[in-house]
Amino acid sequence: MRSRQLLCLTFLVALLTGCSAGSTGGVSVLSQSPAPTSATAPEQPPSSPPVATPVLPARVVVIDPGHNGGNAAAPDEINRPVPDGNGGTKPCNTVGTSTNAGYAEHAFNWAVALAVRDLLTAQGVEVVLTRSDDVGVGPCVDQRAAVADQAAAAAFVSIHADGSAPGNRGFHVITSNLDPAGSDIGAASDALAVAVRDEMTSVLSASNYIGSDGLNARDDLAGLNLNLRPAIYLECGNMRDATDAALLTSGSGQAAIAAAVAAGVLRLLG
Ligand code: ZN
């Protein structure tokens, strides 16, 4: 009887301490913290598991806000010739255009680029901007292209707005027809252009004055000719047309353009 009482007492203690059988349901309890020894003891909240960092493939996208706010005051610096990637040279950088009311293209490019960056970053994409603010000078177009190569970027998108005649309306996406990094990268550039074009058509119509169906291949843009990654220039609209300018200068228009660019890039990245 005495040994049976001891066994029962041991069993009772084991029940209360949660250390009954060494295992429950196949899961060892030896490594677990003891359960509360009193029914009235506050239950310990389970410790929070560490937040898992999502493991994503390395995806780097370079967003290039065209021009810069300090270019106009630094003509010697931005007029310095640099290689154009087609056997010649062209100026390091240019001032860009503006609306008739004086809203500068560089400011538009900067605003859209930041919005695209935020949208892509929220999707786990690492974004590199080719300039860090909107008050500096440059960088030169060849340097902007080099940023894409140095980052091994999955995509390079240069943000611009055009300065054409009133009545010329709509966006267009430019690629280099020189395929500077070979046909595979060239095909990826074309796919990026189509993806961004398709998304942009929900914001405004494709250009009625240049290219075809919103696409235009050229051989005179150093930022594309020297680019060794899938690369496009996006002319988001014509700042000199009043209807386009109304969209380009509005916060909602800039947000819609940024969303289209980000969606196009994400489509390419899969
Ligand atoms: Zn521009």
Short mmCIF file of C-alpha atoms in Angstrom, two decimals, residues 34-193:
data_model
loop_
_atom_site.label_atom_id
_atom_site.label_comp_id
_atom_site.label_asym_id
_atom_site.label_seq_id
_atom_site.Cartn_x
_atom_site.Cartn_y
_atom_site.Cartn_z
CA PRO A 34 7.96 23.55 -16.65
CA ALA A 35 4.28 24.31 -16.57
CA PRO A 36 2.98 26.48 -13.73
CA THR A 37 2.82 24.49 -10.50
CA SER A 38 -0.34 26.19 -9.31
CA ALA A 39 -3.66 26.27 -11.03
CA THR A 40 -3.97 29.91 -10.01
CA ALA A 41 -0.59 30.96 -11.41
CA PRO A 42 -0.92 33.24 -14.42
CA GLU A 43 -0.27 31.43 -17.60
CA GLN A 44 2.99 32.36 -19.19
CA PRO A 45 2.48 33.71 -22.69
CA PRO A 46 4.37 31.68 -25.22
CA SER A 47 7.54 33.38 -26.25
CA SER A 48 7.18 35.03 -29.64
CA PRO A 49 8.91 33.09 -32.37
CA PRO A 50 11.55 35.09 -34.20
CA VAL A 51 10.13 36.90 -37.19
CA ALA A 52 11.30 35.10 -40.26
CA THR A 53 13.06 37.24 -42.80
CA PRO A 54 11.64 36.37 -46.19
CA VAL A 55 14.24 34.74 -48.34
CA LEU A 56 13.88 36.32 -51.73
CA PRO A 57 16.11 36.03 -54.74
CA ALA A 58 18.40 39.00 -55.09
CA ARG A 59 16.49 41.50 -57.16
CA VAL A 60 18.02 44.89 -57.74
CA VAL A 61 16.35 47.54 -59.85
CA VAL A 62 17.99 50.83 -60.79
CA ILE A 63 15.65 53.80 -61.08
CA ASP A 64 17.22 56.75 -62.88
CA PRO A 65 15.53 60.11 -62.34
CA GLY A 66 16.55 62.03 -65.46
CA HIS A 67 18.58 65.27 -65.21
CA ASN A 68 19.13 67.04 -61.87
CA GLY A 69 18.12 70.28 -60.16
CA GLY A 70 21.62 71.74 -60.16
CA ASN A 71 22.37 71.14 -63.83
CA ALA A 72 21.23 74.56 -65.05
CA ALA A 73 23.76 76.31 -62.84
CA ALA A 74 26.67 74.09 -63.90
CA PRO A 75 26.92 74.34 -67.69
CA ASP A 76 30.64 73.55 -67.85
CA GLU A 77 30.14 70.36 -65.91
CA ILE A 78 27.07 69.07 -67.72
CA ASN A 79 28.32 70.03 -71.19
CA ARG A 80 31.49 67.99 -70.78
CA PRO A 81 31.52 65.37 -73.58
CA VAL A 82 31.15 61.75 -72.59
CA PRO A 83 30.93 58.59 -74.72
CA ASP A 84 27.53 58.07 -76.32
CA GLY A 85 27.93 54.33 -76.81
CA ASN A 86 27.61 54.72 -80.58
CA GLY A 87 31.07 55.85 -81.58
CA GLY A 88 30.66 59.48 -80.64
CA THR A 89 30.18 61.75 -77.67
CA LYS A 90 27.37 63.76 -76.18
CA PRO A 91 27.02 66.11 -73.22
CA CYS A 92 27.44 64.64 -69.77
CA ASN A 93 23.87 65.62 -68.94
CA THR A 94 21.20 68.16 -69.83
CA VAL A 95 18.82 70.46 -67.99
CA GLY A 96 15.64 68.78 -69.22
CA THR A 97 12.37 70.42 -70.08
CA SER A 98 9.55 71.99 -68.06
CA THR A 99 5.86 72.77 -68.32
CA ASN A 100 4.80 76.15 -69.66
CA ALA A 101 4.10 77.12 -66.06
CA GLY A 102 7.70 76.33 -65.12
CA TYR A 103 7.40 72.97 -63.37
CA ALA A 104 10.76 71.37 -64.11
CA GLU A 105 11.15 67.93 -65.58
CA HIS A 106 13.91 67.04 -63.09
CA ALA A 107 11.47 67.63 -60.23
CA PHE A 108 8.84 65.47 -61.91
CA ASN A 109 11.38 62.72 -62.56
CA TRP A 110 12.54 62.85 -58.96
CA ALA A 111 9.02 62.66 -57.52
CA VAL A 112 8.03 59.70 -59.70
CA ALA A 113 11.33 57.91 -59.05
CA LEU A 114 10.86 58.13 -55.30
CA ALA A 115 7.32 56.79 -55.58
CA VAL A 116 8.48 53.90 -57.77
CA ARG A 117 11.26 53.16 -55.28
CA ASP A 118 8.79 52.99 -52.41
CA LEU A 119 6.42 50.70 -54.30
CA LEU A 120 9.17 48.30 -55.35
CA THR A 121 10.85 48.32 -51.95
CA ALA A 122 7.52 47.33 -50.39
CA GLN A 123 7.59 44.27 -52.66
CA GLY A 124 11.04 43.19 -51.49
CA VAL A 125 12.96 44.67 -54.39
CA GLU A 126 16.23 46.43 -53.68
CA VAL A 127 16.17 49.78 -55.46
CA VAL A 128 19.20 51.85 -56.37
CA LEU A 129 18.70 55.47 -57.44
CA THR A 130 21.29 57.05 -59.73
CA ARG A 131 21.17 60.31 -57.80
CA SER A 132 20.52 61.00 -54.13
CA ASP A 133 18.64 64.29 -54.30
CA ASP A 134 17.16 66.84 -56.72
CA VAL A 135 19.58 69.70 -56.14
CA GLY A 136 22.88 68.25 -57.38
CA VAL A 137 24.64 68.15 -60.75
CA GLY A 138 24.61 65.09 -62.99
CA PRO A 139 25.65 62.34 -62.86
CA CYS A 140 26.66 62.01 -66.49
CA VAL A 141 24.62 59.68 -68.67
CA ASP A 142 27.46 57.17 -69.02
CA GLN A 143 27.77 57.01 -65.24
CA ARG A 144 24.06 56.38 -64.89
CA ALA A 145 24.33 53.41 -67.21
CA ALA A 146 27.33 52.12 -65.26
CA VAL A 147 25.26 52.07 -62.07
CA ALA A 148 23.05 49.38 -63.60
CA ASP A 149 26.01 47.20 -64.47
CA GLN A 150 27.66 47.67 -61.08
CA ALA A 151 24.41 46.67 -59.38
CA ALA A 152 23.87 43.70 -61.71
CA ALA A 153 20.40 45.18 -62.01
CA ALA A 154 17.48 43.10 -63.16
CA ALA A 155 16.10 46.28 -64.72
CA PHE A 156 17.09 49.90 -65.32
CA VAL A 157 14.30 52.45 -65.77
CA SER A 158 15.12 56.05 -66.58
CA ILE A 159 12.24 58.41 -65.78
CA HIS A 160 11.69 61.42 -68.06
CA ALA A 161 9.01 63.66 -69.52
CA ASP A 162 9.22 65.08 -73.00
CA GLY A 163 9.23 68.69 -74.20
CA SER A 164 7.50 68.48 -77.57
CA ALA A 165 4.99 70.71 -79.35
CA PRO A 166 1.51 71.31 -77.91
CA GLY A 167 -0.93 68.76 -79.28
CA ASN A 168 1.72 66.06 -79.18
CA ARG A 169 0.49 63.84 -76.42
CA GLY A 170 1.07 60.59 -74.61
CA PHE A 171 3.91 58.48 -73.23
CA HIS A 172 6.50 56.37 -75.01
CA VAL A 173 9.07 53.82 -73.89
CA ILE A 174 12.51 53.88 -75.50
CA THR A 175 15.00 51.04 -75.95
CA SER A 176 18.40 51.01 -77.64
CA ASN A 177 18.34 49.29 -81.00
CA LEU A 178 22.09 48.59 -80.68
CA ASP A 179 21.59 45.73 -78.18
CA PRO A 180 24.85 46.72 -76.44
CA ALA A 181 24.87 43.67 -74.16
CA GLY A 182 23.78 41.11 -76.75
CA SER A 183 20.50 39.76 -77.96
CA ASP A 184 19.38 38.15 -74.69
CA ILE A 185 19.68 41.36 -72.71
CA GLY A 186 18.19 43.18 -75.68
CA ALA A 187 15.18 40.88 -75.58
CA ALA A 188 14.84 41.49 -71.86
CA SER A 189 14.90 45.24 -72.50
CA ASP A 190 12.16 44.81 -75.08
CA ALA A 191 10.11 42.73 -72.62
CA LEU A 192 10.56 45.41 -69.96
CA ALA A 193 9.47 48.07 -72.43
#
